[in-house]
Coordinates of N, CA, C and O in Angstrom, one line a residue:
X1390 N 0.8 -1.2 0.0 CA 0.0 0.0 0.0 C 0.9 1.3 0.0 O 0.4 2.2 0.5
X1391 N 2.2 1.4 -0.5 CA 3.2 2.1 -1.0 C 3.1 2.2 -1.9 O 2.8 1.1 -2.4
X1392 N 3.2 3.4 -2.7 CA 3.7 3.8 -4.3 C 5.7 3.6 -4.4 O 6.7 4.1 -4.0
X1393 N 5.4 2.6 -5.2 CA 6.9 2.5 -5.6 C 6.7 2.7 -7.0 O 5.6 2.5 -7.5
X1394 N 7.8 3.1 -7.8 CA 7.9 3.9 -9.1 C 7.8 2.5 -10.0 O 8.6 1.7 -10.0
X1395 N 6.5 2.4 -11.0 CA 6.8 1.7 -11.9 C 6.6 0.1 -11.6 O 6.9 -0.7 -12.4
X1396 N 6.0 -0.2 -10.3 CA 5.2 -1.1 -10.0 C 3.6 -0.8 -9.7 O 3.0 0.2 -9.4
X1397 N 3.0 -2.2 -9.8 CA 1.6 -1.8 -9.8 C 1.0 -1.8 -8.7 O 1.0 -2.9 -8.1
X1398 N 0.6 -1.2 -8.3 CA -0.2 -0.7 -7.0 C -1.7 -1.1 -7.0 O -2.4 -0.2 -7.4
X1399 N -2.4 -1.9 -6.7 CA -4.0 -2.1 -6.1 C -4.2 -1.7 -5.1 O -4.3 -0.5 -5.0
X1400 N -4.3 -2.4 -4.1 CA -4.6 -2.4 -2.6 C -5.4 -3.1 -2.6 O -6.3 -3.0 -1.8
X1401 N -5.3 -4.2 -3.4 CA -6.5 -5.2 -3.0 C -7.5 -5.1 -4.2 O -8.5 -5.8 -4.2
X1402 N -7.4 -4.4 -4.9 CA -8.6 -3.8 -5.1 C -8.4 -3.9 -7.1 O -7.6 -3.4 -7.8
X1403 N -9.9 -4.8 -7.5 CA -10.5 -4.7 -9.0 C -9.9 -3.3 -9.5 O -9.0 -3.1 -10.4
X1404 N -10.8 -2.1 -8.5 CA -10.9 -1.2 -9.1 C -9.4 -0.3 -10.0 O -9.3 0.4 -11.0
X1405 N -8.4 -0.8 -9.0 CA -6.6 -0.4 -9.2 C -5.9 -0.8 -10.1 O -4.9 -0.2 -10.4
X1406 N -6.3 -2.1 -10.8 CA -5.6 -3.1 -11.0 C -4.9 -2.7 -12.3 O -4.3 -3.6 -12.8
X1407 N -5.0 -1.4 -13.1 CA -4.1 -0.1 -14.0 C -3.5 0.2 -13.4 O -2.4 0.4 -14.0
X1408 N -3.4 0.4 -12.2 CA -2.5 1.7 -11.1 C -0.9 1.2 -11.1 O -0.6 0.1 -10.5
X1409 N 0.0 1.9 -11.9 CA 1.1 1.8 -11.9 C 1.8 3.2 -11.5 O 2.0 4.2 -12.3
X1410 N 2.1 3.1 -10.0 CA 2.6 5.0 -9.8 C 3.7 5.2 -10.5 O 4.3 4.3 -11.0
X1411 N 4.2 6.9 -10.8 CA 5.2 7.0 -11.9 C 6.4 7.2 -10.9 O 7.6 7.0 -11.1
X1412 N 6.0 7.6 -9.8 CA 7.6 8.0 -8.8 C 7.2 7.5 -7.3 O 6.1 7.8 -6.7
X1413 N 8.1 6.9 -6.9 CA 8.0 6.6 -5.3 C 7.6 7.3 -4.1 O 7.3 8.5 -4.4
X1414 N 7.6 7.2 -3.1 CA 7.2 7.7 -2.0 C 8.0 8.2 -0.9 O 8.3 7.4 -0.1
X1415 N 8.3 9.1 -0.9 CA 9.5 9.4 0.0 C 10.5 8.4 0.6 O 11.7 8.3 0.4
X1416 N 9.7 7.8 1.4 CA 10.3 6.0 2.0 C 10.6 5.4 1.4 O 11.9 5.4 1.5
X1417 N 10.1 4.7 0.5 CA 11.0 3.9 -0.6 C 12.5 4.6 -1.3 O 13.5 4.0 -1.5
X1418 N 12.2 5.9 -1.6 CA 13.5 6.8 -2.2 C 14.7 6.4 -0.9 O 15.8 6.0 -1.0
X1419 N 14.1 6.7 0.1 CA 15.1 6.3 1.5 C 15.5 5.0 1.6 O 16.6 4.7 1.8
X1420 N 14.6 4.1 1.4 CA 14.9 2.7 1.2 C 16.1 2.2 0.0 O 17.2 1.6 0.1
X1421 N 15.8 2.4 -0.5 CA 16.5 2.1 -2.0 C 17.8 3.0 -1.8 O 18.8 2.4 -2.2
X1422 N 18.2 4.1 -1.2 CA 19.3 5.0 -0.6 C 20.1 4.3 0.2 O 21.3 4.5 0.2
X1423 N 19.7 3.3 1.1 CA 20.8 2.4 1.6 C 20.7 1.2 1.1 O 20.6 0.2 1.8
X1424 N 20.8 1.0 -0.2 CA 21.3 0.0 -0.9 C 20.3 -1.0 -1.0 O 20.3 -1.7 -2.0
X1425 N 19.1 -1.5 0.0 CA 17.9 -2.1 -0.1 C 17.1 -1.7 -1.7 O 16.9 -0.7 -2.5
X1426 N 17.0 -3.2 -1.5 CA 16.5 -3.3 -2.8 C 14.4 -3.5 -2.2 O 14.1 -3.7 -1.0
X1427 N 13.6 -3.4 -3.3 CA 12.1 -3.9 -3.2 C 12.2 -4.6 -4.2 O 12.7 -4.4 -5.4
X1428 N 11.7 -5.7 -3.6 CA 11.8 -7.6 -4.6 C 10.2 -7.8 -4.5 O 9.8 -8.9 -4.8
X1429 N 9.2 -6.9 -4.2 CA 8.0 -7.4 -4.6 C 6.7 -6.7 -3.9 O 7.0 -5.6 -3.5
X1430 N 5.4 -6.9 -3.7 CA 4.3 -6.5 -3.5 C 3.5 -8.0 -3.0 O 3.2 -9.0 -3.5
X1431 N 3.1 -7.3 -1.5 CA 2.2 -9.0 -1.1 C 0.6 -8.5 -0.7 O 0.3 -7.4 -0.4
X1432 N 0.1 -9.3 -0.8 CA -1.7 -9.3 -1.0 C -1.8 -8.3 0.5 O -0.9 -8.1 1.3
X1433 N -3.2 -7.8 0.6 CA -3.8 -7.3 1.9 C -4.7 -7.3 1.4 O -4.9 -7.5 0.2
X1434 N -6.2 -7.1 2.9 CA -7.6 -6.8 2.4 C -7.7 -5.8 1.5 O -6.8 -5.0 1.3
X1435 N -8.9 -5.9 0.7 CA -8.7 -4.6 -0.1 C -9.0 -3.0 0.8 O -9.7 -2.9 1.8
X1436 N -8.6 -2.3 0.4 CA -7.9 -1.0 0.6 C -7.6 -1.1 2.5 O -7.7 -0.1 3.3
X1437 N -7.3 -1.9 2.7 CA -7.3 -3.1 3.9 C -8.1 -2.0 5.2 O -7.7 -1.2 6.1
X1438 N -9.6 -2.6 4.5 CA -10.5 -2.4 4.9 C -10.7 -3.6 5.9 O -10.3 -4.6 5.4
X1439 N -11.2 -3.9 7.3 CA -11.6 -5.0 7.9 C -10.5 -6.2 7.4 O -10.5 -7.2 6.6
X1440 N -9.8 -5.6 8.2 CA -8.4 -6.7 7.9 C -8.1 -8.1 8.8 O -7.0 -8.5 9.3
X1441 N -9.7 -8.6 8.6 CA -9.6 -9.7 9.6 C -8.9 -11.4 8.7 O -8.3 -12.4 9.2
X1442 N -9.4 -11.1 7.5 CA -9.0 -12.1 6.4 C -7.9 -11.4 5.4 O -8.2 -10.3 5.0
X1443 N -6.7 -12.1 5.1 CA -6.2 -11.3 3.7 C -6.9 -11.6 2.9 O -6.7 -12.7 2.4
X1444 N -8.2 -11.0 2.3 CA -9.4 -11.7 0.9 C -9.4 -10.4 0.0 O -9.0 -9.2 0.4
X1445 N -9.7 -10.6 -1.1 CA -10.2 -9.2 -2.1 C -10.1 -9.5 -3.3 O -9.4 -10.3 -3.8
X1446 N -10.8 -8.8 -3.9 CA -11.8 -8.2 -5.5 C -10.4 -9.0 -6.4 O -10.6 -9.7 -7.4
X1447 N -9.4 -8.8 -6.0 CA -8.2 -8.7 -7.2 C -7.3 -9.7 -7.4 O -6.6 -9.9 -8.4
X1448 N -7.3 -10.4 -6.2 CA -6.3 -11.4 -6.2 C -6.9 -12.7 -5.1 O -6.5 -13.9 -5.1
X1449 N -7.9 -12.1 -4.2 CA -8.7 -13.5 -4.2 C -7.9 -13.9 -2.2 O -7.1 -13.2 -1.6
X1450 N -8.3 -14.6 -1.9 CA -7.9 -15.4 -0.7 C -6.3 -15.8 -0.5 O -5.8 -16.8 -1.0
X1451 N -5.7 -14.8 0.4 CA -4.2 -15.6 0.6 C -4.3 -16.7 1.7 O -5.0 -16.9 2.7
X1452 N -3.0 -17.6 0.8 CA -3.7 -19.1 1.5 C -1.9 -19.0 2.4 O -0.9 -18.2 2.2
X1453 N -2.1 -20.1 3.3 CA -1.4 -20.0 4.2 C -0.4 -21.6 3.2 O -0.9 -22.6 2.9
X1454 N 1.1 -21.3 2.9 CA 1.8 -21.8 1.8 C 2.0 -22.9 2.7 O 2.2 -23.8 1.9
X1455 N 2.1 -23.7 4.3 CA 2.1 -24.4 4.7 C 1.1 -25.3 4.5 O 1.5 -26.4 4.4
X1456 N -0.1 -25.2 4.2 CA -1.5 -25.9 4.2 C -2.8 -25.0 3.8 O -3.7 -24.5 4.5
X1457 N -2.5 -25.1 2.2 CA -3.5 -24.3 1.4 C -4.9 -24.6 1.9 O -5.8 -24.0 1.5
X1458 N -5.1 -25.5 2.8 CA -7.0 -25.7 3.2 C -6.9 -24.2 4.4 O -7.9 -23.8 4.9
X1459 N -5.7 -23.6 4.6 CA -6.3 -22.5 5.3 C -5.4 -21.7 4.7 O -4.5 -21.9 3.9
X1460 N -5.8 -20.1 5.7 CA -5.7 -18.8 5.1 C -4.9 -18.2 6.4 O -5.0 -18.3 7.6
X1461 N -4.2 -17.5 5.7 CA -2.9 -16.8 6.7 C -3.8 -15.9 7.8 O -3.3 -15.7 8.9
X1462 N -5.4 -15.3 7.5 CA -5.6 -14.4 8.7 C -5.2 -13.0 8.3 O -4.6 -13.0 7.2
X1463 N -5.5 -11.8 9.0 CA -5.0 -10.8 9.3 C -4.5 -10.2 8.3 O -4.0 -10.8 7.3
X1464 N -4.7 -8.3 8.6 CA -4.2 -7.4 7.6 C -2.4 -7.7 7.0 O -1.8 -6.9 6.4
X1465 N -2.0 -8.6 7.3 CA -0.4 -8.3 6.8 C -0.2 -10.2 6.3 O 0.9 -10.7 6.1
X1466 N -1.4 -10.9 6.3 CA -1.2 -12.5 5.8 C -0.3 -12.3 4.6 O 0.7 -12.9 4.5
X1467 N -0.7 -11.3 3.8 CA 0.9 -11.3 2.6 C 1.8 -11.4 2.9 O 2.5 -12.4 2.5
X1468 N 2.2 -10.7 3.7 CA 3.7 -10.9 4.3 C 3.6 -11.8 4.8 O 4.4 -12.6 4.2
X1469 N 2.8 -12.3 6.0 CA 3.1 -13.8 6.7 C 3.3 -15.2 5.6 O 4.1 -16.1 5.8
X1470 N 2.4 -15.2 4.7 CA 2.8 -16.1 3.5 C 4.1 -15.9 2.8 O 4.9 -16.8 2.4
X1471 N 4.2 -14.7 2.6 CA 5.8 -14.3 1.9 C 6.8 -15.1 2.8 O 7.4 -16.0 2.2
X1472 N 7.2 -14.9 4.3 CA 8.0 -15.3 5.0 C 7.7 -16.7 5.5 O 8.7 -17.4 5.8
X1473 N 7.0 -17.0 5.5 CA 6.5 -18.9 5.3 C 6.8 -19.5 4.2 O 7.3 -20.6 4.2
X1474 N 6.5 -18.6 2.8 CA 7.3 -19.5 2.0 C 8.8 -19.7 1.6 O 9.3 -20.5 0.8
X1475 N 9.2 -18.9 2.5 CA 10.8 -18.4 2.0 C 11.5 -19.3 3.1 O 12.7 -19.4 2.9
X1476 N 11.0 -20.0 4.1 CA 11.0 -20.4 5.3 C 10.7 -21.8 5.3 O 11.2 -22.5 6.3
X1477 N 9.8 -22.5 4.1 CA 9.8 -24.2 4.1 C 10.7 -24.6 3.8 O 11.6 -23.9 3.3
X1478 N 11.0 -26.1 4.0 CA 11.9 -26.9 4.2 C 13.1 -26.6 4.9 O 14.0 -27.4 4.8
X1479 N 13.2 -25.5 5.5 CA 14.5 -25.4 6.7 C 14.3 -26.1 7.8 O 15.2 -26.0 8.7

């Protein structure tokens, strides 16, 4: 839910799913300034409205990468699936 330059931005959301900002956000310009890189964009409710499920219009149900019969939960399950999957088989 950052404008990063030249990635596409929803928020969850059908309605975004064009939204490609043309220049970053202050933070990211700082991020990228110490050498941090951004490697991606992970799901949230949409416009993470009632952020009790990661669910929405655009990308649908984040499932939990340990056992797709459930769902990571909570406004930031993107990220919790991001770091779960980066995290199997260790």
């Amino acid at each position: 839910m950052i404008d990063v330059g030249g990635v596409r931005r929803t928020d969850g959301s059908r309605l975004w799913l064009s939204n490609v900002p043309q220049k970053n956000v202050a933070y990211i310009d700082g991020v990228e300034a110490t050498g941090m890189n951004i490697i991606g964009m992970t799901n949230v409710p949409e416009f993470a409205h009632l952020g009790v499920v990661t669910n929405n219009s655009a990308f649908g149900l984040t499932r939990n990468p340990w056992d797709l019969s459930k769902s990571t939960l909570g406004s930031s399950g993107g990220s919790a699936a991001a770091v779960a999957a980066g995290s199997m088989g260790r």
